[in-house]
Protein backbone atom coordinates (compact mmCIF):
# COMPACT_ATOMS: atom_id res chain seq x y z
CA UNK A 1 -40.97 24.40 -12.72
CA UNK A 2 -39.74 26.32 -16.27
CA UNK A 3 -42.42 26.87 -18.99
CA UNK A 4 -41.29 26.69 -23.24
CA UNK A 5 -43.32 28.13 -25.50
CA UNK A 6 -43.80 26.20 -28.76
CA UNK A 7 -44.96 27.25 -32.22
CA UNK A 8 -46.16 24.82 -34.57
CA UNK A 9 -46.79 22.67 -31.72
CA UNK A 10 -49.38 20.43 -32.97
CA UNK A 11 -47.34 17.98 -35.63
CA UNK A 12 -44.14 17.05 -36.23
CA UNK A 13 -40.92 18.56 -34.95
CA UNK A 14 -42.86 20.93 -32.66
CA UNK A 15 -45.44 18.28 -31.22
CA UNK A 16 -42.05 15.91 -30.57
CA UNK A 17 -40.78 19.04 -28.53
CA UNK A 18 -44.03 19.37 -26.70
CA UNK A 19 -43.45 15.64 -25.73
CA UNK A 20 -40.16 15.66 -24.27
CA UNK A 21 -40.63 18.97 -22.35
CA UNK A 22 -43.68 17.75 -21.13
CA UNK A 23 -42.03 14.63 -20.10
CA UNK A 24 -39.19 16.27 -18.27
CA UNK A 25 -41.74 18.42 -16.12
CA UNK A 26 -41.85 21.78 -18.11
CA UNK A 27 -44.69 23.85 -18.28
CA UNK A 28 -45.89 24.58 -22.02
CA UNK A 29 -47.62 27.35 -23.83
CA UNK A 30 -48.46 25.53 -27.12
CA UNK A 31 -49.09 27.89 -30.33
CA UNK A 32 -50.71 27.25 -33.19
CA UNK A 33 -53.28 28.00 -35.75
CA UNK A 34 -55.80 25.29 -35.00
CA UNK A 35 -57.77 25.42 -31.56
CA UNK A 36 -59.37 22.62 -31.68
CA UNK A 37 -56.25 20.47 -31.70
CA UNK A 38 -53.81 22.65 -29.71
CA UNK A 39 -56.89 21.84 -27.01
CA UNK A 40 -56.93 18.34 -27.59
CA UNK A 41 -52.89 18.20 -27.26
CA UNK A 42 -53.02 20.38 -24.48
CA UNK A 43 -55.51 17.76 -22.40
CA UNK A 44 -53.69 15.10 -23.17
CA UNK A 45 -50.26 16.34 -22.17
CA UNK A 46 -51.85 17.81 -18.80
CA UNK A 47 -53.42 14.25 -18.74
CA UNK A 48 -49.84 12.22 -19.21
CA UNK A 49 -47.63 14.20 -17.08
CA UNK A 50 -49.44 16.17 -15.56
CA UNK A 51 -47.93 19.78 -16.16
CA UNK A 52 -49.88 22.80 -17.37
CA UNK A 53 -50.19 23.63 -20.85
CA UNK A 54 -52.19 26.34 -22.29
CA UNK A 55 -53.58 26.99 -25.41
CA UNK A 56 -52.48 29.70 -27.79
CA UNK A 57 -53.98 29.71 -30.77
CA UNK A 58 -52.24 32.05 -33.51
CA UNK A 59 -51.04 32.43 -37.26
CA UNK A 60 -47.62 33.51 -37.40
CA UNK A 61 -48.36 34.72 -41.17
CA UNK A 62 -50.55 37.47 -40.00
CA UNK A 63 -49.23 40.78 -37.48
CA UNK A 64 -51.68 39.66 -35.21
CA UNK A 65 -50.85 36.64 -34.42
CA UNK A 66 -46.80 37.40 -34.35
CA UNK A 67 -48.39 40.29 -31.67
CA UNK A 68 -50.31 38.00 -29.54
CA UNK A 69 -46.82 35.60 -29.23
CA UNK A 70 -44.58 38.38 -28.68
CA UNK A 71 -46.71 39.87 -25.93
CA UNK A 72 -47.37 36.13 -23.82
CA UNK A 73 -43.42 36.57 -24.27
CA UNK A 74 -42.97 39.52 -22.65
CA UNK A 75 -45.29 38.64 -19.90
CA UNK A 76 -43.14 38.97 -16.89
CA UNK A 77 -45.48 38.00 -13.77
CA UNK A 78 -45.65 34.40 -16.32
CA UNK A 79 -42.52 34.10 -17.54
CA UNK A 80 -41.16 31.57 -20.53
CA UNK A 81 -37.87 29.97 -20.17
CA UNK A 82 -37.80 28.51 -23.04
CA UNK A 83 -38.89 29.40 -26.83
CA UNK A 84 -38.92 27.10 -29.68
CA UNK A 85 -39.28 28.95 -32.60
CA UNK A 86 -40.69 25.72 -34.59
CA UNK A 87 -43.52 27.14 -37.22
CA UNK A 88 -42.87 26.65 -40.72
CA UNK A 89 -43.96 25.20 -44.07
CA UNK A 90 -42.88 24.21 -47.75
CA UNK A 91 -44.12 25.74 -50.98
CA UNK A 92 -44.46 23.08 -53.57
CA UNK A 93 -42.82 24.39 -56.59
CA UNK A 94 -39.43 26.03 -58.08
CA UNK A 95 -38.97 29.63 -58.10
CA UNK A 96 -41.18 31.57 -60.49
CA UNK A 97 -43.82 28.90 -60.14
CA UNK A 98 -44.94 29.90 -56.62
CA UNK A 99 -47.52 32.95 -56.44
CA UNK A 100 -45.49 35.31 -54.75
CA UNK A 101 -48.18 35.89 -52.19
CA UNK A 102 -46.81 32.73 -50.88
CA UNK A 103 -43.23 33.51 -51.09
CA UNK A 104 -44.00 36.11 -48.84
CA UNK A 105 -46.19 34.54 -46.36
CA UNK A 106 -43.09 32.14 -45.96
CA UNK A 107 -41.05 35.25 -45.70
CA UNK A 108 -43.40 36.60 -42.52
CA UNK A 109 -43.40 33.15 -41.02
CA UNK A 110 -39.95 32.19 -41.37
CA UNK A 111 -38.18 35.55 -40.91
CA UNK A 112 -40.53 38.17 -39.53
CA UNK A 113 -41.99 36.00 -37.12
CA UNK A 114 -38.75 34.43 -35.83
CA UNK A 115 -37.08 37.92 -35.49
CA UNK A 116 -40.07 39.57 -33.55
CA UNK A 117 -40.52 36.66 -31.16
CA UNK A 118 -36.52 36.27 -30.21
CA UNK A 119 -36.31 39.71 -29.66
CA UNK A 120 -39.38 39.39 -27.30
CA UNK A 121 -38.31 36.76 -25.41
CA UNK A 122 -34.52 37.89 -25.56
CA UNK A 123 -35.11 41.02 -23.86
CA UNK A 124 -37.44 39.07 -20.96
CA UNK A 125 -35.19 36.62 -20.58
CA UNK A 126 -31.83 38.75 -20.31
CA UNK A 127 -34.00 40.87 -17.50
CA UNK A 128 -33.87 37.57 -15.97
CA UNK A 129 -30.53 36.20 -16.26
CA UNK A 130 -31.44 32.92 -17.97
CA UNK A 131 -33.32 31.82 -20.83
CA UNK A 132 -33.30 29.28 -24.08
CA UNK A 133 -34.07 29.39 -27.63
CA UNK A 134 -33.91 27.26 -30.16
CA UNK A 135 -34.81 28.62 -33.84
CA UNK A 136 -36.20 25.75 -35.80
CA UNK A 137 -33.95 25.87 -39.16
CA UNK A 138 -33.38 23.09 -41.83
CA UNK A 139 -30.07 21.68 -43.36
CA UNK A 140 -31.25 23.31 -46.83
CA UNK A 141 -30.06 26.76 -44.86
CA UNK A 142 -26.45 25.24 -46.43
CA UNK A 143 -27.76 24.71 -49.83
CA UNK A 144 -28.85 27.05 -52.76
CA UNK A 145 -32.00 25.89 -53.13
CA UNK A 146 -34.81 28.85 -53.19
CA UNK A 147 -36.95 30.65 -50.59
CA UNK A 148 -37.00 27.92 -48.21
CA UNK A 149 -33.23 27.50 -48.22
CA UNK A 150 -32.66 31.26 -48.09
CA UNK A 151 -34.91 31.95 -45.79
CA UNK A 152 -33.48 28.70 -43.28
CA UNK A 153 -30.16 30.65 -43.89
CA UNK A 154 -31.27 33.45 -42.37
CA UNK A 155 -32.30 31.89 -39.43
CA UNK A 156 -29.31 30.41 -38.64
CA UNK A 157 -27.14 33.44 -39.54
CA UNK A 158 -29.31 35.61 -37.37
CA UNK A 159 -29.56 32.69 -34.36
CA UNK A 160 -25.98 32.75 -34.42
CA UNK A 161 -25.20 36.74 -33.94
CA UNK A 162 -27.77 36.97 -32.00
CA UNK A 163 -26.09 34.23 -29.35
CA UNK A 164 -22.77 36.26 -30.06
CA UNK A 165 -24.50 39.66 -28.75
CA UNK A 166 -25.89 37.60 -25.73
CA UNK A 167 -22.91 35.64 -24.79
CA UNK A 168 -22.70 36.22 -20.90
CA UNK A 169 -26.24 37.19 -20.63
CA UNK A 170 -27.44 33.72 -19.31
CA UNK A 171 -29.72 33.42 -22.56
CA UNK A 172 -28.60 31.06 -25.16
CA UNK A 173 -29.57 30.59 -28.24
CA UNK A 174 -29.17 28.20 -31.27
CA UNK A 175 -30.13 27.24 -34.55
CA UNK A 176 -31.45 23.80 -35.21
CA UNK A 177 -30.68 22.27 -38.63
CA UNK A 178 -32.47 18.96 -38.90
CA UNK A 179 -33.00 16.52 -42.01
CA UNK A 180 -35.95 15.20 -43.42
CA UNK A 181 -38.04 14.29 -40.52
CA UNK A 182 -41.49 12.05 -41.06
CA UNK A 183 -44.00 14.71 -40.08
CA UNK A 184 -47.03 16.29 -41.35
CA UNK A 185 -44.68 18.59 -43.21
CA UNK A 186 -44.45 17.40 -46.49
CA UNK A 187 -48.05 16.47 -47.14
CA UNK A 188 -49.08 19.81 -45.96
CA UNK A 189 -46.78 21.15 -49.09
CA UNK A 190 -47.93 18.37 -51.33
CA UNK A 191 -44.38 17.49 -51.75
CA UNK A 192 -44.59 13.53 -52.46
CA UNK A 193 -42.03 11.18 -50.55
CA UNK A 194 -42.34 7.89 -51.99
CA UNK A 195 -39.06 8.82 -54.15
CA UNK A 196 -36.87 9.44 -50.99
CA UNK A 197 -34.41 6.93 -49.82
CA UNK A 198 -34.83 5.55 -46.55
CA UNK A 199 -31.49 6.83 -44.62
CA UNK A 200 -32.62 9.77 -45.45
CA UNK A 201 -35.58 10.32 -42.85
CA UNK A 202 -35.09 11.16 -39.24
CA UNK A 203 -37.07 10.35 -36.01
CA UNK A 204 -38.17 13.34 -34.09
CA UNK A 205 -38.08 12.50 -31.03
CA UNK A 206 -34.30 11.24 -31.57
CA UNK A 207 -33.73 15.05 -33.27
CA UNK A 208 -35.53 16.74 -30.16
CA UNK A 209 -33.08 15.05 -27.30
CA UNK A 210 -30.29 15.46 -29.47
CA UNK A 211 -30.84 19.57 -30.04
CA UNK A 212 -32.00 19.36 -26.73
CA UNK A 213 -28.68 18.17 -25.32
CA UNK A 214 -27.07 20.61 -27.74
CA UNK A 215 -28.53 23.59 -26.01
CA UNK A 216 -27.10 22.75 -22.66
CA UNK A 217 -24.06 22.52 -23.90
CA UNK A 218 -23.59 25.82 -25.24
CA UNK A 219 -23.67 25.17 -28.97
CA UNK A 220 -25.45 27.82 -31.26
CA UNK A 221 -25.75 25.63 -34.22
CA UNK A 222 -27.12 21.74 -34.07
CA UNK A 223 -27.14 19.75 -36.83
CA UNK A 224 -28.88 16.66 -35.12
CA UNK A 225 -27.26 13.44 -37.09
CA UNK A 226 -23.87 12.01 -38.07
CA UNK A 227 -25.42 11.71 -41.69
CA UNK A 228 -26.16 15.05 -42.00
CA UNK A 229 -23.19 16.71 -40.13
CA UNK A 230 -21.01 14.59 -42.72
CA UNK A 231 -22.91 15.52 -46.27
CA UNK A 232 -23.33 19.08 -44.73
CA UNK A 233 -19.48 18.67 -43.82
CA UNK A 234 -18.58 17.29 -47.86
CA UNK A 235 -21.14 20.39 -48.83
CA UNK A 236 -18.88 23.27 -47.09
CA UNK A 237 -16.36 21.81 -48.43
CA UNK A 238 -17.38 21.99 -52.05
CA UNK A 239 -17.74 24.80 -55.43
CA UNK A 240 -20.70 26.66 -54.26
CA UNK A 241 -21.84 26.15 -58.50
CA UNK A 242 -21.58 21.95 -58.08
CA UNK A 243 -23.25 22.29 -55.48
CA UNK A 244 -26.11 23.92 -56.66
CA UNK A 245 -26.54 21.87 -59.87
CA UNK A 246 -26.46 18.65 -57.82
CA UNK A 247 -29.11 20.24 -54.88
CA UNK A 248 -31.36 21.45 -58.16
CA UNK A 249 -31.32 17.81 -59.55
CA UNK A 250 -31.47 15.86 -56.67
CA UNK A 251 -34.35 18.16 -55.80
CA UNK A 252 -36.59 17.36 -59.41
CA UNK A 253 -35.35 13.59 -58.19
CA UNK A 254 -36.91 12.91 -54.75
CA UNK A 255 -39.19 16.10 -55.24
CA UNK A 256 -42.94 16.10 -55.78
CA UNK A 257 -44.24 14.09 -58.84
């Protein structure tokens, strides 16, 4: 039996990870900031499938809490097989607008955090032979649209040479570009929703096999929907400047009100 580690395993993306692994018979070490309900998650998955699942409970904004990750990691006599690099969040507001304590914590989280904890689980895992990560990115890496775009770029630019120096190693690793997905995500940034069409929206659990299936076979990139693959397809494909004037209004359009 393999164990994944999850951050931001409570809601959303991550908790829809923590669902099928659990399902398939994987161990889990489930990370996040809030005991209380990475305890209650952890029961209940023990509970349901009966696989162990221990608590972790850390802020991947603060060094200490990157440390603490990086070390269960490196553990070798309890080794992970698996790391999803899932933790993230949304700053409501355009650039200049958002306190720039803020743009950094999103910085630390998104960047910082995801570099430290590959590497940490990279070097365990190519000890080993064999090993998986998957670094939780966003279709807006594709897009100019601000720190969360940039920063989602990174992430899959990094992901990507990482898997490159790896190749042969037995690790893999990819990026995971999803949609909009109906989480917790969005009301956590007070980003409103009601203006968002209806295609739009993805189901997680749908996004989790698909990536899922994408990892075992070898891709370092996964964008997990026909919809997406095409408009990210028409985006490539298009003047960097129309595209950025048409992400910027569409943006103000289904954006917070």
């Amino acid at each position: 039996m393999t164990t994944a580690l999850i951050t931001g395993s409570t809601a959303g993306i991550g908790a829809a990870f923590a669902r099928r692994l659990a399902a398939d018979g994987h161990d889990l070490v489930l990370v996040a900031r809030d005991t209380a309900r990475l305890r209650e998650q952890a029961t209940e998955l023990h509970d349901r499938h009966g696989i162990e699942a221990e608590v972790l409970t850390a802020d991947l904004a603060q060094d200490a809490g990157i440390e603490a990750v990086a070390t269960r990691l490196g553990d070798r006599r309890n080794p992970v097989d698996l790391l999803i690099n899932n933790a993230g969040f949304a700053n409501r507001g355009r650039y200049l607008d958002v306190p720039m304590a803020d743009e950094l914590r999103m910085v630390k989280v998104h960047i910082e955090a995801v570099l430290r904890l590959t590497s940490a689980a990279s070097e365990a895992m190519r000890e080993r032979g064999r090993g998986g990560i998957v670094n939780v990115a966003s279709v807006a890496a594709f897009v100019p649209r601000g720190t969360y775009g940039a920063s989602k770029a990174w992430v899959v630019q990094f992901t990507q040479g990482a898997a490159q120096v790896l190749a042969g190693s037995g690790v893999r690793l990819m990026a995971l570009a999803p949609g909009l997905v109906r989480t917790e995500f969005h009301e956590r940034a007070g980003l409103g929703t009601d203006n968002i069409p209806g295609w739009m929206w993805l189901d997680a659990d749908k996004l989790v096999a698909a990536a899922l299936a994408d990892l075992a076979r070898g891709k370092t990139l996964s964008i997990p929907d026909p919809r997406y693959k095409t408009l990210m397809g028409l985006a490539k494909m298009a003047p960097r400047g129309l595209v950025g004037g048409i992400t910027s209004r569409t943006g103000r359009r289904y954006g917070p009100r």
